[in-house]
Amino acid sequence: MTWTDGEPLQSHGGEGPNDDACEHRPACEPRPARRVHPQRGEITEAEALALLSTPDEDVFGLVHAGSRLRREHFGMTIKLNYLVNLRSGMCPESCTYCSQSLGSTAEILKYSRLSTDEAMDQASPGIGGGASRVCLVASGRGPSRRDVNRVGEIVERLKDENPDVEVCACLGILREGQAESLKEAGADAYNHNINTAESFHDTIVKTHTYEDPANTVELAKTAGLSPCSGLIVGLGESDEQIIEALFAPKALGSDSIPINFLVPFDGTPLEGQWNLTPMQCMKIVATARFVCPDREIRLAGGREIHLRSLQPMALQLANSIFLGDYLTAEGQAAADDLAMIRDNGFTILGQETGEGGDARTDESAGGCGGAAGCCSYSQTTAEAATHTDPVIRRRGAGTAEVANA
C-alpha cells in the first residue's frame, strides 16, 4: 500500500508502502501520482492497520503523505493548549494507567480544588505563552452540582478577561443538565477521553463502563459544546485495538483528539510498562491523521519521553500540543516547545502574520512568564531568532579530560 495526496492506494506490485518501482517500468522512473482529494477519501480500519504496520524504513514516506493532509486542513499552524489541574489525586476510579486513581501510591501532588483566583493565576502563564485554549481539569468520577457551579465561575472569569481564549472543561462523567450549565457559563468545549478500544476497556478500568465517557461526549455535543475525546497508547493494547480506538473519537464526532502516550508512574499497576518506541509513536500519529484528516490531532501527555527527538517531525502530522506541564507529570520546558515550533517553520494559532506580513507584535503574546520574554512571539521573526553560543572543546584529544563518547 502507498499513499498519494492523503489516501491509501494499492501498490503497483511493490512490497513496501513507499515502493516506487514497478515491474512494468524502469526502477528509476517514479510512479505517476493519482490525484485524490483528501476530503473525498476515507480509509477503512483494514487500511489504517496497514498504515500502522508500515516498516520503519518507510515511515518518512508515511509522514510526508500525512503532512499533506495536515496542511490541507490546518496549514502550518500549531494550536497551544494549557492545562490547569483544579484538583489533583484522590480519585475513586480504578484506572490502571493513572497516577491519581484509587490504589495508586505514586508520589504526586495532591490537593483539593483550586479557588477561582488560584485557577486564574495558574492559567495566566499559559495564556501569556500563546495558548488559545485553557483546559480546566479535576480528578474524580464526575462533578456535583456545586462542582459545576464553581468551575462555571472560573470559566466566566477566564472568558471575561480573555474573550478570545477557548475554555475546555474536563470534569469526568456528566449528568443531565451539567453540560448546559457549563455552556451557559461560557465554556467552549468538554473533554472526556475514551482512552482505549472498547474491546480493551475492561482490562484497564472496572469502575466505569466504556459507554460512560461516550455518553458524556454526546451530552456535551447536545449542549453545544465542542466535543474533545482521545486515547492513551502503550497500555498493552494490540495494533488492532489502537485502530479501534482511533476510529471511536471520529465516530463520536470529536473535534479534538488528544493522543496520550502512557507515562508509567511507579506506584501504578502499569509501572515499568515501556511498550512504545519513537517510530511506533510516529506511525500512530500518522495513522490518526489519515483516519481523521480534518480533526485536531493533539500531541498530549508523554510525547516528550516517547517521541523524544521525533517530536518536531510529529508536528508535520499533529496540529496541536499541550504547552508546559501535564496533570501530574512535568512536560518539556515551555521555552523549548516554542523554539521547536519556531525552528520547524510553524506558527502558533492566533499569532499568524497579518496582512502586512509582519509577525504579531502586541503585548498580549507575552511569553511563558520569563522576565526577559524569552518565550514571546511579540518580537519580529528576526528579533525572535535565538542561537546557542559555540563552546570551545576542552576534553578528549590534547587534554586530560575524558572524550565525549
mmCIF file of C-alpha atoms in Angstrom:
data_model
loop_
_atom_site.group_PDB
_atom_site.id
_atom_site.type_symbol
_atom_site.label_atom_id
_atom_site.label_comp_id
_atom_site.label_asym_id
_atom_site.label_seq_id
_atom_site.Cartn_x
_atom_site.Cartn_y
_atom_site.Cartn_z
ATOM 1 C CA MET A 1 0.000 0.000 0.000
ATOM 2 C CA THR A 2 1.207 3.518 -0.731
ATOM 3 C CA TRP A 3 -0.191 6.993 -0.337
ATOM 4 C CA THR A 4 -0.862 9.808 -2.778
ATOM 5 C CA ASP A 5 -2.280 13.135 -1.626
ATOM 6 C CA GLY A 6 -3.515 11.667 1.572
ATOM 7 C CA GLU A 7 -5.361 8.488 0.552
ATOM 8 C CA PRO A 8 -4.023 4.935 0.784
ATOM 9 C CA LEU A 9 -3.734 3.328 -2.636
ATOM 10 C CA GLN A 10 -2.800 -0.122 -3.790
ATOM 11 C CA SER A 11 0.805 -0.711 -4.677
ATOM 12 C CA HIS A 12 1.847 -1.297 -8.301
ATOM 13 C CA GLY A 13 3.422 -4.626 -7.460
ATOM 14 C CA GLY A 14 5.906 -3.347 -4.885
ATOM 15 C CA GLU A 15 6.204 -4.739 -1.388
ATOM 16 C CA GLY A 16 6.705 -1.634 0.722
ATOM 17 C CA PRO A 17 4.436 1.346 1.212
ATOM 18 C CA ASN A 18 6.979 3.705 -0.305
ATOM 19 C CA ASP A 19 8.000 1.440 -3.164
ATOM 20 C CA ASP A 20 8.226 3.462 -6.371
ATOM 21 C CA ALA A 21 9.370 0.619 -8.588
ATOM 22 C CA CYS A 22 7.134 -1.425 -10.884
ATOM 23 C CA GLU A 23 7.933 -4.449 -12.978
ATOM 24 C CA HIS A 24 6.325 -2.711 -15.969
ATOM 25 C CA ARG A 25 8.555 0.400 -15.861
ATOM 26 C CA PRO A 26 12.242 1.083 -15.172
ATOM 27 C CA ALA A 27 13.114 1.176 -11.493
ATOM 28 C CA CYS A 28 14.400 4.738 -11.816
ATOM 29 C CA GLU A 29 11.118 6.042 -13.212
ATOM 30 C CA PRO A 30 8.833 7.426 -10.481
ATOM 31 C CA ARG A 31 5.321 6.157 -10.070
ATOM 32 C CA PRO A 32 2.802 8.540 -11.657
ATOM 33 C CA ALA A 33 0.742 10.272 -8.959
ATOM 34 C CA ARG A 34 -3.007 9.818 -8.958
ATOM 35 C CA ARG A 35 -4.782 12.887 -7.645
ATOM 36 C CA VAL A 36 -7.133 12.101 -4.785
ATOM 37 C CA HIS A 37 -8.929 14.880 -2.936
ATOM 38 C CA PRO A 38 -8.311 14.246 0.779
ATOM 39 C CA GLN A 39 -11.842 15.266 1.766
ATOM 40 C CA ARG A 40 -13.339 12.677 -0.524
ATOM 41 C CA GLY A 41 -11.211 9.771 0.638
ATOM 42 C CA GLU A 42 -11.861 7.836 3.818
ATOM 43 C CA ILE A 43 -9.815 4.853 4.814
ATOM 44 C CA THR A 44 -11.115 1.640 6.306
ATOM 45 C CA GLU A 45 -9.927 0.026 9.531
ATOM 46 C CA ALA A 46 -8.053 -2.568 7.464
ATOM 47 C CA GLU A 47 -6.258 0.164 5.525
ATOM 48 C CA ALA A 48 -5.469 2.017 8.735
ATOM 49 C CA LEU A 49 -3.989 -1.150 10.209
ATOM 50 C CA ALA A 50 -1.784 -1.471 7.138
ATOM 51 C CA LEU A 51 -0.549 2.086 7.682
ATOM 52 C CA LEU A 52 0.179 1.362 11.331
ATOM 53 C CA SER A 53 2.190 -1.671 10.184
ATOM 54 C CA THR A 54 4.420 0.414 7.903
ATOM 55 C CA PRO A 55 8.056 -0.790 8.063
ATOM 56 C CA ASP A 56 10.347 1.613 9.901
ATOM 57 C CA GLU A 57 12.320 2.359 6.749
ATOM 58 C CA ASP A 58 9.160 3.659 5.084
ATOM 59 C CA VAL A 59 7.869 5.833 7.921
ATOM 60 C CA PHE A 60 9.225 9.054 6.427
ATOM 61 C CA GLY A 61 7.169 8.454 3.297
ATOM 62 C CA LEU A 62 4.127 7.920 5.501
ATOM 63 C CA VAL A 63 4.805 11.172 7.335
ATOM 64 C CA HIS A 64 5.254 13.064 4.074
ATOM 65 C CA ALA A 65 1.900 11.852 2.780
ATOM 66 C CA GLY A 66 0.145 12.574 6.065
ATOM 67 C CA SER A 67 1.641 16.056 6.218
ATOM 68 C CA ARG A 68 -0.228 16.941 3.039
ATOM 69 C CA LEU A 69 -3.495 16.255 4.815
ATOM 70 C CA ARG A 70 -2.365 18.261 7.810
ATOM 71 C CA ARG A 71 -1.507 21.284 5.648
ATOM 72 C CA GLU A 72 -4.707 20.916 3.642
ATOM 73 C CA HIS A 73 -6.802 21.484 6.745
ATOM 74 C CA PHE A 74 -4.547 23.361 9.180
ATOM 75 C CA GLY A 75 -1.750 24.940 7.183
ATOM 76 C CA MET A 76 1.407 25.423 9.234
ATOM 77 C CA THR A 77 -0.294 26.445 12.461
ATOM 78 C CA ILE A 78 0.067 24.820 15.872
ATOM 79 C CA LYS A 79 -2.679 25.214 18.467
ATOM 80 C CA LEU A 80 -1.378 25.582 22.008
ATOM 81 C CA ASN A 81 -3.463 24.185 24.856
ATOM 82 C CA TYR A 82 -2.748 24.740 28.525
ATOM 83 C CA LEU A 83 -3.802 22.513 31.424
ATOM 84 C CA VAL A 84 -4.929 23.791 34.811
ATOM 85 C CA ASN A 85 -5.297 20.926 37.280
ATOM 86 C CA LEU A 86 -8.069 22.124 39.588
ATOM 87 C CA ARG A 87 -7.997 19.061 41.846
ATOM 88 C CA SER A 88 -5.158 16.553 41.911
ATOM 89 C CA GLY A 89 -5.237 12.976 43.148
ATOM 90 C CA MET A 90 -7.781 11.302 45.433
ATOM 91 C CA CYS A 91 -9.823 9.876 42.554
ATOM 92 C CA PRO A 92 -12.183 6.956 43.324
ATOM 93 C CA GLU A 93 -11.820 5.449 39.840
ATOM 94 C CA SER A 94 -9.615 2.385 39.288
ATOM 95 C CA CYS A 95 -7.895 3.347 36.005
ATOM 96 C CA THR A 96 -4.690 1.310 35.987
ATOM 97 C CA TYR A 97 -2.737 3.866 33.952
ATOM 98 C CA CYS A 98 -3.498 6.850 36.183
ATOM 99 C CA SER A 99 -1.310 8.181 38.976
ATOM 100 C CA GLN A 100 -4.365 9.866 40.576
ATOM 101 C CA SER A 101 -6.539 6.755 40.706
ATOM 102 C CA LEU A 102 -7.761 4.607 43.573
ATOM 103 C CA GLY A 103 -4.891 2.499 44.908
ATOM 104 C CA SER A 104 -2.113 4.490 43.255
ATOM 105 C CA THR A 105 0.875 5.073 45.511
ATOM 106 C CA ALA A 106 2.616 7.392 43.055
ATOM 107 C CA GLU A 107 4.096 10.327 44.929
ATOM 108 C CA ILE A 108 2.210 13.020 43.044
ATOM 109 C CA LEU A 109 0.907 16.373 44.202
ATOM 110 C CA LYS A 110 -2.450 16.009 45.924
ATOM 111 C CA TYR A 111 -4.731 18.927 46.712
ATOM 112 C CA SER A 112 -8.399 19.831 46.750
ATOM 113 C CA ARG A 113 -9.978 22.236 44.312
ATOM 114 C CA LEU A 114 -8.210 25.495 43.482
ATOM 115 C CA SER A 115 -10.070 28.710 44.149
ATOM 116 C CA THR A 116 -11.094 30.924 41.245
ATOM 117 C CA ASP A 117 -8.204 33.308 41.934
ATOM 118 C CA GLU A 118 -5.723 30.423 42.131
ATOM 119 C CA ALA A 119 -7.028 28.954 38.876
ATOM 120 C CA MET A 120 -6.680 32.334 37.164
ATOM 121 C CA ASP A 121 -3.105 32.653 38.439
ATOM 122 C CA GLN A 122 -2.281 29.211 37.039
ATOM 123 C CA ALA A 123 -3.891 29.891 33.657
ATOM 124 C CA SER A 124 -2.125 33.212 33.153
ATOM 125 C CA PRO A 125 1.346 31.893 32.159
ATOM 126 C CA GLY A 126 -0.166 29.572 29.561
ATOM 127 C CA ILE A 127 -2.253 32.310 28.009
ATOM 128 C CA GLY A 128 0.777 34.588 28.054
ATOM 129 C CA GLY A 129 2.777 31.874 26.299
ATOM 130 C CA GLY A 130 0.307 31.758 23.419
ATOM 131 C CA ALA A 131 -2.261 29.148 24.464
ATOM 132 C CA SER A 132 -5.568 29.649 22.684
ATOM 133 C CA ARG A 133 -7.325 27.024 24.821
ATOM 134 C CA VAL A 134 -7.260 26.551 28.587
ATOM 135 C CA CYS A 135 -8.304 23.119 29.822
ATOM 136 C CA LEU A 136 -9.778 23.023 33.326
ATOM 137 C CA VAL A 137 -9.376 19.512 34.722
ATOM 138 C CA ALA A 138 -10.459 17.951 38.007
ATOM 139 C CA SER A 139 -9.964 14.406 39.215
ATOM 140 C CA GLY A 140 -12.973 12.321 40.194
ATOM 141 C CA ARG A 141 -15.741 10.219 38.701
ATOM 142 C CA GLY A 142 -17.869 13.209 37.829
ATOM 143 C CA PRO A 143 -18.848 16.658 39.107
ATOM 144 C CA SER A 144 -21.515 17.513 41.645
ATOM 145 C CA ARG A 145 -23.814 20.463 41.052
ATOM 146 C CA ARG A 146 -21.590 22.507 43.357
ATOM 147 C CA ASP A 147 -18.510 21.473 41.363
ATOM 148 C CA VAL A 148 -20.128 22.625 38.124
ATOM 149 C CA ASN A 149 -21.048 25.959 39.683
ATOM 150 C CA ARG A 150 -17.508 26.504 40.948
ATOM 151 C CA VAL A 151 -15.963 25.637 37.607
ATOM 152 C CA GLY A 152 -18.552 27.865 35.953
ATOM 153 C CA GLU A 153 -17.233 30.786 38.000
ATOM 154 C CA ILE A 154 -13.710 30.116 36.763
ATOM 155 C CA VAL A 155 -14.954 29.844 33.176
ATOM 156 C CA GLU A 156 -16.749 33.187 33.471
ATOM 157 C CA ARG A 157 -13.618 34.912 34.799
ATOM 158 C CA LEU A 158 -11.436 33.412 32.100
ATOM 159 C CA LYS A 159 -13.803 34.454 29.325
ATOM 160 C CA ASP A 160 -14.339 37.936 30.760
ATOM 161 C CA GLU A 161 -10.618 38.612 30.932
ATOM 162 C CA ASN A 162 -9.590 36.609 27.838
ATOM 163 C CA PRO A 163 -12.544 36.609 25.416
ATOM 164 C CA ASP A 164 -10.501 35.122 22.555
ATOM 165 C CA VAL A 165 -9.295 32.143 24.600
ATOM 166 C CA GLU A 166 -11.285 28.912 24.419
ATOM 167 C CA VAL A 167 -12.115 27.142 27.672
ATOM 168 C CA CYS A 168 -12.489 23.368 27.799
ATOM 169 C CA ALA A 169 -13.748 21.600 30.918
ATOM 170 C CA CYS A 170 -12.760 18.046 31.848
ATOM 171 C CA LEU A 171 -14.590 17.004 34.996
ATOM 172 C CA GLY A 172 -15.467 13.368 34.370
ATOM 173 C CA ILE A 173 -18.834 11.778 33.698
ATOM 174 C CA LEU A 174 -21.618 14.336 33.256
ATOM 175 C CA ARG A 175 -25.254 14.081 34.238
ATOM 176 C CA GLU A 176 -28.220 15.675 32.508
ATOM 177 C CA GLY A 177 -28.136 19.467 32.612
ATOM 178 C CA GLN A 178 -24.492 19.840 33.655
ATOM 179 C CA ALA A 179 -23.162 20.384 30.134
ATOM 180 C CA GLU A 180 -25.787 23.088 29.613
ATOM 181 C CA SER A 181 -24.666 24.829 32.808
ATOM 182 C CA LEU A 182 -21.050 24.868 31.638
ATOM 183 C CA LYS A 183 -22.128 26.172 28.236
ATOM 184 C CA GLU A 184 -24.123 28.977 29.869
ATOM 185 C CA ALA A 185 -21.055 29.933 31.911
ATOM 186 C CA GLY A 186 -19.132 30.382 28.664
ATOM 187 C CA ALA A 187 -17.303 27.076 28.201
ATOM 188 C CA ASP A 188 -16.451 26.266 24.599
ATOM 189 C CA ALA A 189 -15.613 22.566 24.821
ATOM 190 C CA TYR A 190 -15.784 19.486 27.003
ATOM 191 C CA ASN A 191 -13.269 16.651 27.188
ATOM 192 C CA HIS A 192 -13.779 13.066 28.222
ATOM 193 C CA ASN A 193 -11.318 10.631 26.687
ATOM 194 C CA ILE A 194 -12.451 7.157 25.716
ATOM 195 C CA ASN A 195 -8.798 6.250 26.471
ATOM 196 C CA THR A 196 -8.746 2.896 24.699
ATOM 197 C CA ALA A 197 -10.658 0.496 22.476
ATOM 198 C CA GLU A 198 -13.985 -0.788 23.723
ATOM 199 C CA SER A 199 -12.596 -4.321 23.389
ATOM 200 C CA PHE A 200 -9.732 -3.434 25.775
ATOM 201 C CA HIS A 201 -11.590 -1.137 28.155
ATOM 202 C CA ASP A 202 -12.341 -3.587 30.953
ATOM 203 C CA THR A 203 -8.645 -4.502 31.114
ATOM 204 C CA ILE A 204 -7.719 -1.030 32.319
ATOM 205 C CA VAL A 205 -10.699 0.091 34.411
ATOM 206 C CA LYS A 206 -13.592 -1.572 36.230
ATOM 207 C CA THR A 207 -15.302 1.366 37.953
ATOM 208 C CA HIS A 208 -16.969 2.802 34.865
ATOM 209 C CA THR A 209 -18.065 1.429 31.528
ATOM 210 C CA TYR A 210 -16.905 2.289 28.029
ATOM 211 C CA GLU A 211 -20.320 3.853 27.431
ATOM 212 C CA ASP A 212 -19.893 6.371 30.277
ATOM 213 C CA PRO A 213 -17.388 8.664 28.521
ATOM 214 C CA ALA A 214 -19.102 8.115 25.175
ATOM 215 C CA ASN A 215 -22.430 9.215 26.648
ATOM 216 C CA THR A 216 -20.755 12.244 28.229
ATOM 217 C CA VAL A 217 -19.381 13.292 24.839
ATOM 218 C CA GLU A 218 -22.900 13.054 23.436
ATOM 219 C CA LEU A 219 -24.262 15.207 26.271
ATOM 220 C CA ALA A 220 -21.586 17.809 25.556
ATOM 221 C CA LYS A 221 -22.451 17.857 21.853
ATOM 222 C CA THR A 222 -26.151 18.221 22.576
ATOM 223 C CA ALA A 223 -25.426 21.225 24.817
ATOM 224 C CA GLY A 224 -23.465 22.917 22.044
ATOM 225 C CA LEU A 225 -20.003 22.261 23.465
ATOM 226 C CA SER A 226 -17.235 21.209 21.104
ATOM 227 C CA PRO A 227 -16.509 17.538 21.888
ATOM 228 C CA CYS A 228 -12.944 16.524 22.733
ATOM 229 C CA SER A 229 -12.101 12.850 23.171
ATOM 230 C CA GLY A 230 -8.916 10.921 22.621
ATOM 231 C CA LEU A 231 -6.871 7.949 23.690
ATOM 232 C CA ILE A 232 -3.838 6.629 25.528
ATOM 233 C CA VAL A 233 -1.451 4.294 23.737
ATOM 234 C CA GLY A 234 1.103 1.985 25.309
ATOM 235 C CA LEU A 235 -1.309 0.304 27.728
ATOM 236 C CA GLY A 236 -0.616 -3.161 26.336
ATOM 237 C CA GLU A 237 -3.288 -2.994 23.659
ATOM 238 C CA SER A 238 -2.850 -4.632 20.253
ATOM 239 C CA ASP A 239 -2.398 -2.781 16.967
ATOM 240 C CA GLU A 240 -5.957 -3.720 16.071
ATOM 241 C CA GLN A 241 -7.163 -2.118 19.297
ATOM 242 C CA ILE A 242 -5.187 1.051 18.582
ATOM 243 C CA ILE A 243 -7.045 1.299 15.275
ATOM 244 C CA GLU A 244 -10.347 0.640 17.047
ATOM 245 C CA ALA A 245 -9.538 3.447 19.486
ATOM 246 C CA LEU A 246 -8.617 5.852 16.663
ATOM 247 C CA PHE A 247 -11.896 5.309 14.852
ATOM 248 C CA ALA A 248 -14.009 5.728 18.003
ATOM 249 C CA PRO A 249 -13.488 9.512 18.525
ATOM 250 C CA LYS A 250 -14.199 10.031 14.845
ATOM 251 C CA ALA A 251 -17.492 8.144 15.184
ATOM 252 C CA LEU A 252 -18.347 10.257 18.244
ATOM 253 C CA GLY A 253 -17.804 13.416 16.221
ATOM 254 C CA SER A 254 -14.900 14.598 18.354
ATOM 255 C CA ASP A 255 -13.460 17.878 17.083
ATOM 256 C CA SER A 256 -10.231 17.441 19.063
ATOM 257 C CA ILE A 257 -8.421 14.134 19.515
ATOM 258 C CA PRO A 258 -5.617 14.134 22.106
ATOM 259 C CA ILE A 259 -3.147 11.282 21.774
ATOM 260 C CA ASN A 260 -1.545 10.440 25.106
ATOM 261 C CA PHE A 261 1.454 8.137 25.443
ATOM 262 C CA LEU A 262 1.493 6.129 28.671
ATOM 263 C CA VAL A 263 3.590 7.625 31.449
ATOM 264 C CA PRO A 264 4.107 4.517 33.615
ATOM 265 C CA PHE A 265 4.444 6.066 37.047
ATOM 266 C CA ASP A 266 5.908 3.945 39.817
ATOM 267 C CA GLY A 267 3.113 3.078 42.189
ATOM 268 C CA THR A 268 0.545 2.383 39.470
ATOM 269 C CA PRO A 269 -0.400 -1.064 38.115
ATOM 270 C CA LEU A 270 1.285 -0.191 34.810
ATOM 271 C CA GLU A 271 4.597 0.915 36.287
ATOM 272 C CA GLY A 272 7.530 -0.210 34.164
ATOM 273 C CA GLN A 273 5.358 -0.716 31.063
ATOM 274 C CA TRP A 274 7.558 0.840 28.383
ATOM 275 C CA ASN A 275 5.774 -0.602 25.363
ATOM 276 C CA LEU A 276 6.370 2.151 22.815
ATOM 277 C CA THR A 277 9.225 3.224 20.543
ATOM 278 C CA PRO A 278 9.548 6.665 18.922
ATOM 279 C CA MET A 279 8.976 5.160 15.483
ATOM 280 C CA GLN A 280 5.863 3.332 16.642
ATOM 281 C CA CYS A 281 4.538 6.569 18.101
ATOM 282 C CA MET A 282 5.129 8.304 14.776
ATOM 283 C CA LYS A 283 3.114 5.618 12.992
ATOM 284 C CA ILE A 284 0.254 6.050 15.460
ATOM 285 C CA VAL A 285 0.157 9.823 14.956
ATOM 286 C CA ALA A 286 0.388 9.433 11.183
ATOM 287 C CA THR A 287 -2.404 6.869 11.128
ATOM 288 C CA ALA A 288 -4.543 9.176 13.262
ATOM 289 C CA ARG A 289 -4.125 11.903 10.654
ATOM 290 C CA PHE A 290 -5.312 9.580 7.886
ATOM 291 C CA VAL A 291 -8.257 8.338 9.947
ATOM 292 C CA CYS A 292 -9.284 11.862 10.972
ATOM 293 C CA PRO A 293 -7.864 14.170 8.288
ATOM 294 C CA ASP A 294 -9.847 17.265 9.259
ATOM 295 C CA ARG A 295 -9.831 16.888 13.065
ATOM 296 C CA GLU A 296 -7.466 18.495 15.545
ATOM 297 C CA ILE A 297 -4.816 15.898 16.395
ATOM 298 C CA ARG A 298 -3.140 16.871 19.658
ATOM 299 C CA LEU A 299 0.152 15.538 20.998
ATOM 300 C CA ALA A 300 -0.579 15.129 24.692
ATOM 301 C CA GLY A 301 0.945 13.570 27.814
ATOM 302 C CA GLY A 302 4.099 11.523 27.394
ATOM 303 C CA ARG A 303 5.073 12.959 24.000
ATOM 304 C CA GLU A 304 8.444 14.115 25.277
ATOM 305 C CA ILE A 305 9.529 10.759 26.711
ATOM 306 C CA HIS A 306 8.158 8.584 23.903
ATOM 307 C CA LEU A 307 8.562 10.600 20.675
ATOM 308 C CA ARG A 308 11.802 12.059 22.004
ATOM 309 C CA SER A 309 13.834 13.507 19.117
ATOM 310 C CA LEU A 310 10.972 12.823 16.688
ATOM 311 C CA GLN A 311 8.719 15.432 18.283
ATOM 312 C CA PRO A 312 9.401 18.032 15.576
ATOM 313 C CA MET A 313 8.583 15.504 12.865
ATOM 314 C CA ALA A 314 5.335 14.656 14.622
ATOM 315 C CA LEU A 315 4.285 18.285 14.201
ATOM 316 C CA GLN A 316 4.137 17.600 10.472
ATOM 317 C CA LEU A 317 1.099 15.450 11.340
ATOM 318 C CA ALA A 318 -0.361 16.816 14.561
ATOM 319 C CA ASN A 319 -1.571 20.410 14.656
ATOM 320 C CA SER A 320 -1.922 20.847 18.403
ATOM 321 C CA ILE A 321 0.081 20.308 21.603
ATOM 322 C CA PHE A 322 -0.143 20.980 25.306
ATOM 323 C CA LEU A 323 2.199 23.725 26.425
ATOM 324 C CA GLY A 324 4.083 23.222 29.670
ATOM 325 C CA ASP A 325 3.243 20.617 32.295
ATOM 326 C CA TYR A 326 0.539 17.957 32.479
ATOM 327 C CA LEU A 327 -1.744 16.942 35.330
ATOM 328 C CA THR A 328 0.826 15.093 37.450
ATOM 329 C CA ALA A 329 3.908 14.919 35.205
ATOM 330 C CA GLU A 330 6.260 17.687 34.174
ATOM 331 C CA GLY A 331 6.387 18.484 30.499
ATOM 332 C CA GLN A 332 9.067 19.912 28.282
ATOM 333 C CA ALA A 333 10.075 23.473 29.123
ATOM 334 C CA ALA A 334 7.643 25.919 27.518
ATOM 335 C CA ALA A 335 10.555 27.828 26.007
ATOM 336 C CA ASP A 336 11.743 24.628 24.304
ATOM 337 C CA ASP A 337 8.246 23.933 22.958
ATOM 338 C CA LEU A 338 8.020 27.392 21.448
ATOM 339 C CA ALA A 339 11.520 27.128 19.998
ATOM 340 C CA MET A 340 10.625 23.739 18.467
ATOM 341 C CA ILE A 341 7.571 25.269 16.818
ATOM 342 C CA ARG A 342 9.505 28.264 15.507
ATOM 343 C CA ASP A 343 12.562 26.310 14.352
ATOM 344 C CA ASN A 344 10.418 23.948 12.280
ATOM 345 C CA GLY A 345 8.622 26.702 10.404
ATOM 346 C CA PHE A 346 5.292 26.547 12.244
ATOM 347 C CA THR A 347 3.228 29.412 13.605
ATOM 348 C CA ILE A 348 1.186 29.463 16.789
ATOM 349 C CA LEU A 349 -2.516 29.596 16.047
ATOM 350 C CA GLY A 350 -3.742 33.129 16.685
ATOM 351 C CA GLN A 351 -0.301 34.604 16.087
ATOM 352 C CA GLU A 352 -0.175 34.244 12.316
ATOM 353 C CA THR A 353 1.316 37.076 10.258
ATOM 354 C CA GLY A 354 -1.068 39.885 9.485
ATOM 355 C CA GLU A 355 -1.995 41.358 6.138
ATOM 356 C CA GLY A 356 1.177 43.394 6.062
ATOM 357 C CA GLY A 357 3.296 40.276 6.515
ATOM 358 C CA ASP A 358 4.697 41.264 9.893
ATOM 359 C CA ALA A 359 4.581 38.951 12.874
ATOM 360 C CA ARG A 360 2.192 39.812 15.675
ATOM 361 C CA THR A 361 3.722 42.406 17.967
ATOM 362 C CA ASP A 362 1.076 43.121 20.606
ATOM 363 C CA GLU A 363 1.994 42.790 24.249
ATOM 364 C CA SER A 364 -0.642 40.105 24.880
ATOM 365 C CA ALA A 365 1.711 37.468 23.485
ATOM 366 C CA GLY A 366 3.903 37.961 26.488
ATOM 367 C CA GLY A 367 5.595 34.606 26.759
ATOM 368 C CA CYS A 368 5.532 31.951 29.451
ATOM 369 C CA GLY A 369 6.355 34.120 32.425
ATOM 370 C CA GLY A 370 10.051 34.792 31.854
ATOM 371 C CA ALA A 371 11.015 38.359 32.711
ATOM 372 C CA ALA A 372 13.015 38.681 29.519
ATOM 373 C CA GLY A 373 10.147 37.441 27.356
ATOM 374 C CA CYS A 374 12.267 34.573 26.093
ATOM 375 C CA CYS A 375 9.204 32.593 25.019
ATOM 376 C CA SER A 376 7.420 35.529 23.420
ATOM 377 C CA TYR A 377 6.295 35.903 19.846
ATOM 378 C CA SER A 378 5.877 39.636 20.436
ATOM 379 C CA GLN A 379 9.103 40.327 18.564
ATOM 380 C CA THR A 380 9.585 40.215 14.837
ATOM 381 C CA THR A 381 10.871 36.993 13.299
ATOM 382 C CA ALA A 382 14.406 38.358 13.124
ATOM 383 C CA GLU A 383 14.361 39.577 16.715
ATOM 384 C CA ALA A 384 12.911 36.303 17.971
ATOM 385 C CA ALA A 385 15.651 34.179 16.390
ATOM 386 C CA THR A 386 17.763 32.520 19.047
ATOM 387 C CA HIS A 387 21.160 30.931 18.933
ATOM 388 C CA THR A 388 23.465 28.794 21.010
ATOM 389 C CA ASP A 389 26.940 30.128 21.554
ATOM 390 C CA PRO A 390 29.725 27.751 20.478
ATOM 391 C CA VAL A 391 31.624 26.038 23.275
ATOM 392 C CA ILE A 392 35.368 25.530 22.888
ATOM 393 C CA ARG A 393 36.357 21.875 23.203
ATOM 394 C CA ARG A 394 38.367 21.219 26.339
ATOM 395 C CA ARG A 395 38.055 17.424 26.550
ATOM 396 C CA GLY A 396 39.319 14.442 24.595
ATOM 397 C CA ALA A 397 42.450 14.638 22.421
ATOM 398 C CA GLY A 398 45.062 17.052 23.721
ATOM 399 C CA THR A 399 43.557 17.150 27.217
ATOM 400 C CA ALA A 400 43.438 15.001 30.311
ATOM 401 C CA GLU A 401 39.621 15.014 30.218
ATOM 402 C CA VAL A 402 37.549 12.045 29.076
ATOM 403 C CA ALA A 403 36.310 12.323 25.480
ATOM 404 C CA ASN A 404 32.664 12.933 24.674
ATOM 405 C CA ALA A 405 31.637 9.410 23.684
#
